[in-house]
Amino acid sequence: MRETVTARLTGEGGALHAALAPADRVQARSRDAVHVTKRIVQDTRGLDDHTACTVQDPLGTPVFATTATTAAAAEGAHAFTEKRPPAWHR
């Protein structure tokens, strides 16, 4: 998942919609994925690439290791195979 912050010019009345669009994309992700991504960003800020990878790997590995055992992972897999957006339970 790659999200970036950008400045965007909008027509009159379009600023709120443009400002909320990135939040809508993040909300479409699983809660576990957002939590781990946020933690990785916080824990690797300012580190060189090699060091960041050594910090990132232990944080991300459990997410991939549990893909067959969590409801969110099962929903993600089913949604993918059924070619539909996932319905995350919040």
mmCIF file of N, CA and C in Angstrom:
data_model
loop_
_atom_site.group_PDB
_atom_site.id
_atom_site.type_symbol
_atom_site.label_atom_id
_atom_site.label_comp_id
_atom_site.label_asym_id
_atom_site.label_seq_id
_atom_site.Cartn_x
_atom_site.Cartn_y
_atom_site.Cartn_z
ATOM 1 N N MET A 1 0.852 -1.165 0.000
ATOM 2 C CA MET A 1 0.000 0.000 0.000
ATOM 3 C C MET A 1 0.897 1.225 0.000
ATOM 4 N N ARG A 2 0.724 2.062 -0.991
ATOM 5 C CA ARG A 2 1.521 3.276 -1.040
ATOM 6 C C ARG A 2 0.577 4.468 -1.095
ATOM 7 N N GLU A 3 0.580 5.244 -0.054
ATOM 8 C CA GLU A 3 -0.227 6.458 0.013
ATOM 9 C C GLU A 3 0.727 7.627 0.199
ATOM 10 N N THR A 4 0.433 8.715 -0.466
ATOM 11 C CA THR A 4 1.274 9.898 -0.342
ATOM 12 C C THR A 4 0.401 11.103 -0.023
ATOM 13 N N VAL A 5 1.023 12.095 0.558
ATOM 14 C CA VAL A 5 0.338 13.347 0.844
ATOM 15 C C VAL A 5 0.711 14.321 -0.260
ATOM 16 N N THR A 6 -0.287 14.916 -0.868
ATOM 17 C CA THR A 6 -0.019 15.865 -1.939
ATOM 18 C C THR A 6 -0.900 17.089 -1.762
ATOM 19 N N ALA A 7 -0.458 18.174 -2.338
ATOM 20 C CA ALA A 7 -1.278 19.379 -2.397
ATOM 21 C C ALA A 7 -2.103 19.278 -3.665
ATOM 22 N N ARG A 8 -3.358 19.630 -3.569
ATOM 23 C CA ARG A 8 -4.239 19.486 -4.719
ATOM 24 C C ARG A 8 -5.120 20.724 -4.842
ATOM 25 N N LEU A 9 -5.129 21.306 -6.021
ATOM 26 C CA LEU A 9 -6.022 22.426 -6.279
ATOM 27 C C LEU A 9 -7.375 21.866 -6.688
ATOM 28 N N THR A 10 -8.435 22.442 -6.134
ATOM 29 C CA THR A 10 -9.777 21.981 -6.473
ATOM 30 C C THR A 10 -10.641 23.175 -6.856
ATOM 31 N N GLY A 11 -11.726 22.878 -7.504
ATOM 32 C CA GLY A 11 -12.693 23.918 -7.800
ATOM 33 C C GLY A 11 -13.409 24.325 -6.517
ATOM 34 N N GLU A 12 -14.145 25.370 -6.598
ATOM 35 C CA GLU A 12 -14.862 25.865 -5.425
ATOM 36 C C GLU A 12 -15.770 24.768 -4.876
ATOM 37 N N GLY A 13 -15.659 24.542 -3.568
ATOM 38 C CA GLY A 13 -16.471 23.529 -2.909
ATOM 39 C C GLY A 13 -15.901 22.123 -2.969
ATOM 40 N N GLY A 14 -14.754 21.923 -3.605
ATOM 41 C CA GLY A 14 -14.192 20.578 -3.755
ATOM 42 C C GLY A 14 -13.112 20.226 -2.758
ATOM 43 N N ALA A 15 -12.746 21.149 -1.885
ATOM 44 C CA ALA A 15 -11.619 20.911 -0.978
ATOM 45 C C ALA A 15 -11.886 19.777 0.012
ATOM 46 N N LEU A 16 -13.068 19.726 0.579
ATOM 47 C CA LEU A 16 -13.365 18.680 1.556
ATOM 48 C C LEU A 16 -13.292 17.298 0.910
ATOM 49 N N HIS A 17 -13.893 17.153 -0.251
ATOM 50 C CA HIS A 17 -13.850 15.866 -0.952
ATOM 51 C C HIS A 17 -12.403 15.459 -1.254
ATOM 52 N N ALA A 18 -11.600 16.388 -1.739
ATOM 53 C CA ALA A 18 -10.198 16.092 -2.061
ATOM 54 C C ALA A 18 -9.410 15.735 -0.807
ATOM 55 N N ALA A 19 -9.726 16.400 0.308
ATOM 56 C CA ALA A 19 -9.013 16.133 1.560
ATOM 57 C C ALA A 19 -9.382 14.769 2.137
ATOM 58 N N LEU A 20 -10.607 14.323 1.946
ATOM 59 C CA LEU A 20 -11.055 13.055 2.518
ATOM 60 C C LEU A 20 -10.755 11.838 1.640
ATOM 61 N N ALA A 21 -10.430 12.051 0.384
ATOM 62 C CA ALA A 21 -10.179 10.935 -0.530
ATOM 63 C C ALA A 21 -9.076 9.990 -0.032
ATOM 64 N N PRO A 22 -7.936 10.485 0.459
ATOM 65 C CA PRO A 22 -6.920 9.546 0.965
ATOM 66 C C PRO A 22 -7.421 8.734 2.162
ATOM 67 N N ALA A 23 -8.220 9.349 3.017
ATOM 68 C CA ALA A 23 -8.762 8.621 4.169
ATOM 69 C C ALA A 23 -9.685 7.492 3.707
ATOM 70 N N ASP A 24 -10.445 7.723 2.662
ATOM 71 C CA ASP A 24 -11.313 6.676 2.124
ATOM 72 C C ASP A 24 -10.490 5.490 1.624
ATOM 73 N N ARG A 25 -9.351 5.772 0.992
ATOM 74 C CA ARG A 25 -8.502 4.683 0.486
ATOM 75 C C ARG A 25 -7.886 3.893 1.651
ATOM 76 N N VAL A 26 -7.481 4.581 2.702
ATOM 77 C CA VAL A 26 -6.906 3.892 3.863
ATOM 78 C C VAL A 26 -7.986 3.061 4.552
ATOM 79 N N GLN A 27 -9.176 3.618 4.691
ATOM 80 C CA GLN A 27 -10.262 2.909 5.364
ATOM 81 C C GLN A 27 -10.659 1.636 4.621
ATOM 82 N N ALA A 28 -10.404 1.573 3.347
ATOM 83 C CA ALA A 28 -10.738 0.384 2.558
ATOM 84 C C ALA A 28 -9.798 -0.780 2.848
ATOM 85 N N ARG A 29 -8.706 -0.535 3.555
ATOM 86 C CA ARG A 29 -7.742 -1.587 3.882
ATOM 87 C C ARG A 29 -8.167 -2.285 5.178
ATOM 88 N N SER A 30 -7.601 -3.448 5.433
ATOM 89 C CA SER A 30 -7.910 -4.151 6.678
ATOM 90 C C SER A 30 -7.306 -3.403 7.859
ATOM 91 N N ARG A 31 -7.949 -3.529 8.990
ATOM 92 C CA ARG A 31 -7.467 -2.868 10.208
ATOM 93 C C ARG A 31 -6.051 -3.331 10.550
ATOM 94 N N ASP A 32 -5.782 -4.631 10.415
ATOM 95 C CA ASP A 32 -4.445 -5.155 10.722
ATOM 96 C C ASP A 32 -3.391 -4.546 9.814
ATOM 97 N N ALA A 33 -3.691 -4.444 8.523
ATOM 98 C CA ALA A 33 -2.728 -3.880 7.579
ATOM 99 C C ALA A 33 -2.433 -2.421 7.886
ATOM 100 N N VAL A 34 -3.458 -1.658 8.217
ATOM 101 C CA VAL A 34 -3.256 -0.241 8.535
ATOM 102 C C VAL A 34 -2.441 -0.103 9.815
ATOM 103 N N HIS A 35 -2.750 -0.907 10.818
ATOM 104 C CA HIS A 35 -2.025 -0.839 12.094
ATOM 105 C C HIS A 35 -0.540 -1.146 11.904
ATOM 106 N N VAL A 36 -0.242 -2.222 11.187
ATOM 107 C CA VAL A 36 1.163 -2.609 10.982
ATOM 108 C C VAL A 36 1.885 -1.581 10.122
ATOM 109 N N THR A 37 1.238 -1.087 9.088
ATOM 110 C CA THR A 37 1.864 -0.077 8.226
ATOM 111 C C THR A 37 2.183 1.180 9.017
ATOM 112 N N LYS A 38 1.247 1.618 9.843
ATOM 113 C CA LYS A 38 1.473 2.811 10.673
ATOM 114 C C LYS A 38 2.653 2.589 11.625
ATOM 115 N N ARG A 39 2.716 1.420 12.216
ATOM 116 C CA ARG A 39 3.814 1.108 13.144
ATOM 117 C C ARG A 39 5.155 1.090 12.415
ATOM 118 N N ILE A 40 5.184 0.508 11.222
ATOM 119 C CA ILE A 40 6.422 0.464 10.435
ATOM 120 C C ILE A 40 6.879 1.875 10.087
ATOM 121 N N VAL A 41 5.952 2.722 9.662
ATOM 122 C CA VAL A 41 6.308 4.102 9.316
ATOM 123 C C VAL A 41 6.890 4.814 10.536
ATOM 124 N N GLN A 42 6.248 4.656 11.682
ATOM 125 C CA GLN A 42 6.727 5.320 12.897
ATOM 126 C C GLN A 42 8.088 4.791 13.335
ATOM 127 N N ASP A 43 8.255 3.466 13.295
ATOM 128 C CA ASP A 43 9.488 2.854 13.803
ATOM 129 C C ASP A 43 10.678 2.972 12.862
ATOM 130 N N THR A 44 10.453 3.266 11.581
ATOM 131 C CA THR A 44 11.564 3.339 10.631
ATOM 132 C C THR A 44 11.876 4.763 10.180
ATOM 133 N N ARG A 45 11.140 5.723 10.684
ATOM 134 C CA ARG A 45 11.359 7.122 10.283
ATOM 135 C C ARG A 45 12.808 7.532 10.564
ATOM 136 N N GLY A 46 13.468 8.038 9.540
ATOM 137 C CA GLY A 46 14.831 8.541 9.690
ATOM 138 C C GLY A 46 15.920 7.493 9.567
ATOM 139 N N LEU A 47 15.557 6.237 9.386
ATOM 140 C CA LEU A 47 16.568 5.182 9.281
ATOM 141 C C LEU A 47 17.006 5.005 7.828
ATOM 142 N N ASP A 48 18.235 4.548 7.649
ATOM 143 C CA ASP A 48 18.675 4.211 6.289
ATOM 144 C C ASP A 48 17.935 2.952 5.845
ATOM 145 N N ASP A 49 17.948 2.666 4.544
ATOM 146 C CA ASP A 49 17.161 1.565 3.992
ATOM 147 C C ASP A 49 17.480 0.220 4.639
ATOM 148 N N HIS A 50 18.754 -0.090 4.798
ATOM 149 C CA HIS A 50 19.138 -1.393 5.364
ATOM 150 C C HIS A 50 18.605 -1.545 6.788
ATOM 151 N N THR A 51 18.799 -0.542 7.607
ATOM 152 C CA THR A 51 18.333 -0.598 8.995
ATOM 153 C C THR A 51 16.811 -0.640 9.046
ATOM 154 N N ALA A 52 16.165 0.138 8.181
ATOM 155 C CA ALA A 52 14.695 0.146 8.145
ATOM 156 C C ALA A 52 14.152 -1.248 7.820
ATOM 157 N N CYS A 53 14.804 -1.954 6.910
ATOM 158 C CA CYS A 53 14.352 -3.306 6.566
ATOM 159 C C CYS A 53 14.501 -4.256 7.744
ATOM 160 N N THR A 54 15.571 -4.119 8.498
ATOM 161 C CA THR A 54 15.757 -5.006 9.655
ATOM 162 C C THR A 54 14.718 -4.720 10.737
ATOM 163 N N VAL A 55 14.223 -3.499 10.802
ATOM 164 C CA VAL A 55 13.158 -3.150 11.751
ATOM 165 C C VAL A 55 11.802 -3.580 11.190
ATOM 166 N N GLN A 56 11.599 -3.388 9.897
ATOM 167 C CA GLN A 56 10.314 -3.664 9.260
ATOM 168 C C GLN A 56 9.984 -5.151 9.214
ATOM 169 N N ASP A 57 10.943 -5.978 8.878
ATOM 170 C CA ASP A 57 10.673 -7.399 8.667
ATOM 171 C C ASP A 57 9.998 -8.082 9.858
ATOM 172 N N PRO A 58 10.489 -7.920 11.084
ATOM 173 C CA PRO A 58 9.808 -8.586 12.202
ATOM 174 C C PRO A 58 8.386 -8.056 12.450
ATOM 175 N N LEU A 59 8.125 -6.819 12.055
ATOM 176 C CA LEU A 59 6.783 -6.267 12.243
ATOM 177 C C LEU A 59 5.807 -6.805 11.209
ATOM 178 N N GLY A 60 6.239 -6.943 9.973
ATOM 179 C CA GLY A 60 5.365 -7.390 8.905
ATOM 180 C C GLY A 60 5.200 -8.894 8.809
ATOM 181 N N THR A 61 6.206 -9.642 9.218
ATOM 182 C CA THR A 61 6.168 -11.097 9.080
ATOM 183 C C THR A 61 4.961 -11.739 9.766
ATOM 184 N N PRO A 62 4.599 -11.349 10.991
ATOM 185 C CA PRO A 62 3.429 -11.984 11.617
ATOM 186 C C PRO A 62 2.129 -11.784 10.839
ATOM 187 N N VAL A 63 2.009 -10.683 10.131
ATOM 188 C CA VAL A 63 0.804 -10.448 9.341
ATOM 189 C C VAL A 63 0.703 -11.497 8.245
ATOM 190 N N PHE A 64 1.816 -11.777 7.562
ATOM 191 C CA PHE A 64 1.808 -12.770 6.495
ATOM 192 C C PHE A 64 1.712 -14.187 7.050
ATOM 193 N N ALA A 65 2.262 -14.415 8.233
ATOM 194 C CA ALA A 65 2.238 -15.749 8.833
ATOM 195 C C ALA A 65 0.836 -16.147 9.277
ATOM 196 N N THR A 66 -0.025 -15.171 9.544
ATOM 197 C CA THR A 66 -1.369 -15.482 10.033
ATOM 198 C C THR A 66 -2.432 -15.365 8.951
ATOM 199 N N THR A 67 -2.018 -15.302 7.693
ATOM 200 C CA THR A 67 -3.008 -15.084 6.629
ATOM 201 C C THR A 67 -4.056 -16.187 6.563
ATOM 202 N N ALA A 68 -3.741 -17.383 7.024
ATOM 203 C CA ALA A 68 -4.721 -18.467 6.965
ATOM 204 C C ALA A 68 -5.539 -18.573 8.253
ATOM 205 N N THR A 69 -5.224 -17.770 9.258
ATOM 206 C CA THR A 69 -5.857 -17.976 10.557
ATOM 207 C C THR A 69 -6.704 -16.811 11.052
ATOM 208 N N THR A 70 -6.714 -15.682 10.380
ATOM 209 C CA THR A 70 -7.523 -14.567 10.861
ATOM 210 C C THR A 70 -8.715 -14.340 9.947
ATOM 211 N N ALA A 71 -9.782 -13.814 10.535
ATOM 212 C CA ALA A 71 -10.988 -13.533 9.757
ATOM 213 C C ALA A 71 -10.705 -12.496 8.673
ATOM 214 N N ALA A 72 -9.891 -11.488 9.009
ATOM 215 C CA ALA A 72 -9.566 -10.448 8.025
ATOM 216 C C ALA A 72 -8.804 -11.042 6.850
ATOM 217 N N ALA A 73 -7.871 -11.930 7.135
ATOM 218 C CA ALA A 73 -7.101 -12.551 6.056
ATOM 219 C C ALA A 73 -7.998 -13.426 5.191
ATOM 220 N N ALA A 74 -8.894 -14.163 5.821
ATOM 221 C CA ALA A 74 -9.811 -15.014 5.055
ATOM 222 C C ALA A 74 -10.718 -14.164 4.174
ATOM 223 N N GLU A 75 -11.241 -13.065 4.713
ATOM 224 C CA GLU A 75 -12.102 -12.181 3.926
ATOM 225 C C GLU A 75 -11.336 -11.581 2.763
ATOM 226 N N GLY A 76 -10.104 -11.167 2.996
ATOM 227 C CA GLY A 76 -9.288 -10.616 1.916
ATOM 228 C C GLY A 76 -9.077 -11.618 0.796
ATOM 229 N N ALA A 77 -8.789 -12.858 1.151
ATOM 230 C CA ALA A 77 -8.574 -13.906 0.149
ATOM 231 C C ALA A 77 -9.864 -14.218 -0.616
ATOM 232 N N HIS A 78 -10.978 -14.313 0.120
ATOM 233 C CA HIS A 78 -12.261 -14.593 -0.550
ATOM 234 C C HIS A 78 -12.644 -13.451 -1.487
ATOM 235 N N ALA A 79 -12.483 -12.222 -1.020
ATOM 236 C CA ALA A 79 -12.826 -11.066 -1.858
ATOM 237 C C ALA A 79 -11.977 -11.056 -3.127
ATOM 238 N N PHE A 80 -10.700 -11.380 -2.989
ATOM 239 C CA PHE A 80 -9.812 -11.398 -4.149
ATOM 240 C C PHE A 80 -10.269 -12.446 -5.162
ATOM 241 N N THR A 81 -10.541 -13.655 -4.682
ATOM 242 C CA THR A 81 -10.925 -14.717 -5.610
ATOM 243 C C THR A 81 -12.306 -14.477 -6.213
ATOM 244 N N GLU A 82 -13.167 -13.777 -5.462
ATOM 245 C CA GLU A 82 -14.509 -13.469 -5.978
ATOM 246 C C GLU A 82 -14.548 -12.144 -6.748
ATOM 247 N N LYS A 83 -13.384 -11.510 -6.884
ATOM 248 C CA LYS A 83 -13.260 -10.244 -7.629
ATOM 249 C C LYS A 83 -14.236 -9.179 -7.131
ATOM 250 N N ARG A 84 -14.229 -8.991 -5.788
ATOM 251 C CA ARG A 84 -15.078 -7.985 -5.173
ATOM 252 C C ARG A 84 -14.274 -7.265 -4.097
ATOM 253 N N PRO A 85 -14.715 -6.075 -3.690
ATOM 254 C CA PRO A 85 -14.022 -5.396 -2.592
ATOM 255 C C PRO A 85 -14.239 -6.157 -1.284
ATOM 256 N N PRO A 86 -13.253 -6.197 -0.414
ATOM 257 C CA PRO A 86 -13.440 -6.890 0.869
ATOM 258 C C PRO A 86 -14.425 -6.136 1.751
ATOM 259 N N ALA A 87 -15.135 -6.881 2.592
ATOM 260 C CA ALA A 87 -16.060 -6.289 3.568
ATOM 261 C C ALA A 87 -15.452 -6.479 4.941
ATOM 262 N N TRP A 88 -14.626 -5.523 5.347
ATOM 263 C CA TRP A 88 -13.949 -5.624 6.639
ATOM 264 C C TRP A 88 -14.959 -5.394 7.761
ATOM 265 N N HIS A 89 -14.842 -6.176 8.805
ATOM 266 C CA HIS A 89 -15.701 -6.003 9.982
ATOM 267 C C HIS A 89 -14.957 -5.100 10.942
ATOM 268 N N ARG A 90 -15.496 -3.924 11.190
ATOM 269 C CA ARG A 90 -14.825 -2.933 12.027
ATOM 270 C C ARG A 90 -15.321 -2.993 13.439
#
